[in-house]
mmCIF file of C-alpha atoms in Angstrom:
data_model
loop_
_atom_site.group_PDB
_atom_site.id
_atom_site.type_symbol
_atom_site.label_atom_id
_atom_site.label_comp_id
_atom_site.label_asym_id
_atom_site.label_seq_id
_atom_site.Cartn_x
_atom_site.Cartn_y
_atom_site.Cartn_z
ATOM 1 C CA UNK A 29 50.648 126.222 164.270
ATOM 2 C CA UNK A 30 50.163 129.803 163.777
ATOM 3 C CA UNK A 31 51.817 131.893 166.042
ATOM 4 C CA UNK A 32 48.910 134.519 167.692
ATOM 5 C CA UNK A 33 49.426 137.834 170.218
ATOM 6 C CA UNK A 34 47.496 138.145 172.836
ATOM 7 C CA UNK A 35 45.904 141.031 174.883
ATOM 8 C CA UNK A 36 48.481 140.729 177.448
ATOM 9 C CA UNK A 37 50.741 142.333 174.472
ATOM 10 C CA UNK A 38 51.891 146.423 175.542
ATOM 11 C CA UNK A 39 52.598 147.255 171.798
ATOM 12 C CA UNK A 40 56.036 147.502 172.482
ATOM 13 C CA UNK A 41 57.307 147.056 168.618
ATOM 14 C CA UNK A 42 60.156 144.993 168.912
ATOM 15 C CA UNK A 43 58.221 141.937 167.480
ATOM 16 C CA UNK A 44 57.205 143.398 163.918
ATOM 17 C CA UNK A 45 60.539 144.040 162.399
ATOM 18 C CA UNK A 46 61.841 140.439 163.792
ATOM 19 C CA UNK A 47 59.732 138.640 161.745
ATOM 20 C CA UNK A 48 60.913 137.811 158.839
ATOM 21 C CA UNK A 49 57.275 137.189 156.302
ATOM 22 C CA UNK A 50 56.446 140.590 157.151
ATOM 23 C CA UNK A 51 53.220 138.906 159.299
ATOM 24 C CA UNK A 52 53.043 140.722 161.953
ATOM 25 C CA UNK A 53 51.371 144.102 161.813
ATOM 26 C CA UNK A 54 50.107 146.964 164.177
ATOM 27 C CA UNK A 55 45.893 145.631 165.227
ATOM 28 C CA UNK A 56 43.506 148.240 166.412
ATOM 29 C CA UNK A 57 44.787 148.153 170.036
ATOM 30 C CA UNK A 58 47.543 145.533 169.655
ATOM 31 C CA UNK A 59 49.645 143.962 167.127
ATOM 32 C CA UNK A 60 48.524 140.981 164.772
ATOM 33 C CA UNK A 61 49.874 138.009 163.286
ATOM 34 C CA UNK A 62 48.082 137.184 159.875
ATOM 35 C CA UNK A 63 48.467 133.327 159.836
ATOM 36 C CA UNK A 64 48.425 133.352 156.208
ATOM 37 C CA UNK A 65 51.773 134.445 156.969
ATOM 38 C CA UNK A 66 53.523 133.079 160.075
ATOM 39 C CA UNK A 67 55.684 130.014 159.589
ATOM 40 C CA UNK A 68 56.838 130.246 162.609
ATOM 41 C CA UNK A 69 59.995 131.034 161.407
ATOM 42 C CA UNK A 70 60.535 127.425 159.921
ATOM 43 C CA UNK A 71 62.866 128.225 156.443
ATOM 44 C CA UNK A 72 64.546 131.066 157.934
ATOM 45 C CA UNK A 73 65.363 130.539 161.553
ATOM 46 C CA UNK A 74 64.998 127.577 164.508
ATOM 47 C CA UNK A 75 62.567 129.283 166.624
ATOM 48 C CA UNK A 76 60.061 131.894 166.098
ATOM 49 C CA UNK A 77 61.878 135.160 166.487
ATOM 50 C CA UNK A 78 58.782 137.267 167.724
ATOM 51 C CA UNK A 79 59.125 135.069 170.837
ATOM 52 C CA UNK A 80 62.203 135.623 171.249
ATOM 53 C CA UNK A 81 62.339 139.112 171.670
ATOM 54 C CA UNK A 82 58.534 139.579 173.331
ATOM 55 C CA UNK A 83 59.661 141.078 176.598
ATOM 56 C CA UNK A 84 55.570 140.015 177.621
ATOM 57 C CA UNK A 85 56.026 136.607 176.755
ATOM 58 C CA UNK A 86 52.345 137.300 174.648
ATOM 59 C CA UNK A 87 53.008 135.137 171.843
ATOM 60 C CA UNK A 88 52.229 131.537 171.961
ATOM 61 C CA UNK A 89 50.760 128.572 169.552
ATOM 62 C CA UNK A 90 47.492 129.692 168.006
ATOM 63 C CA UNK A 91 45.076 126.490 168.780
ATOM 64 C CA UNK A 92 43.093 126.979 166.524
ATOM 65 C CA UNK A 93 45.059 126.980 163.734
ATOM 66 C CA UNK A 94 47.446 123.870 163.627
ATOM 67 C CA UNK A 95 50.139 122.773 160.885
ATOM 68 C CA UNK A 96 53.188 120.758 160.944
ATOM 69 C CA UNK A 97 56.527 121.968 160.293
ATOM 70 C CA UNK A 98 55.683 120.312 157.036
ATOM 71 C CA UNK A 99 53.224 122.270 156.757
ATOM 72 C CA UNK A 100 54.962 125.265 157.652
ATOM 73 C CA UNK A 101 58.040 124.143 155.065
ATOM 74 C CA UNK A 102 55.290 124.667 152.974
ATOM 75 C CA UNK A 103 53.774 127.706 153.282
ATOM 76 C CA UNK A 104 57.814 128.954 153.674
ATOM 77 C CA UNK A 105 58.165 127.771 150.300
ATOM 78 C CA UNK A 106 55.142 129.313 148.878
ATOM 79 C CA UNK A 107 55.800 132.669 150.371
ATOM 80 C CA UNK A 108 59.230 133.568 149.620
ATOM 81 C CA UNK A 109 58.686 131.993 145.617
ATOM 82 C CA UNK A 110 56.070 134.942 145.230
#
């Protein structure tokens, strides 16, 4: 599953530099995650780094984008091969 950032985001800027895939960027009001680039850090780390540093716990799994660990690993390989 891709992660998402909820409107509880306080724009603290700590999540964006932690994303190894560059999936996090500033949106119009809060940070956003590009689901095409989010692998939940599979292939890089054991846990999503953005969730680890978020001070308000506003980065849950996106229920609209269910992916298996295998699919996330395939996405990781596609992203890093480019």
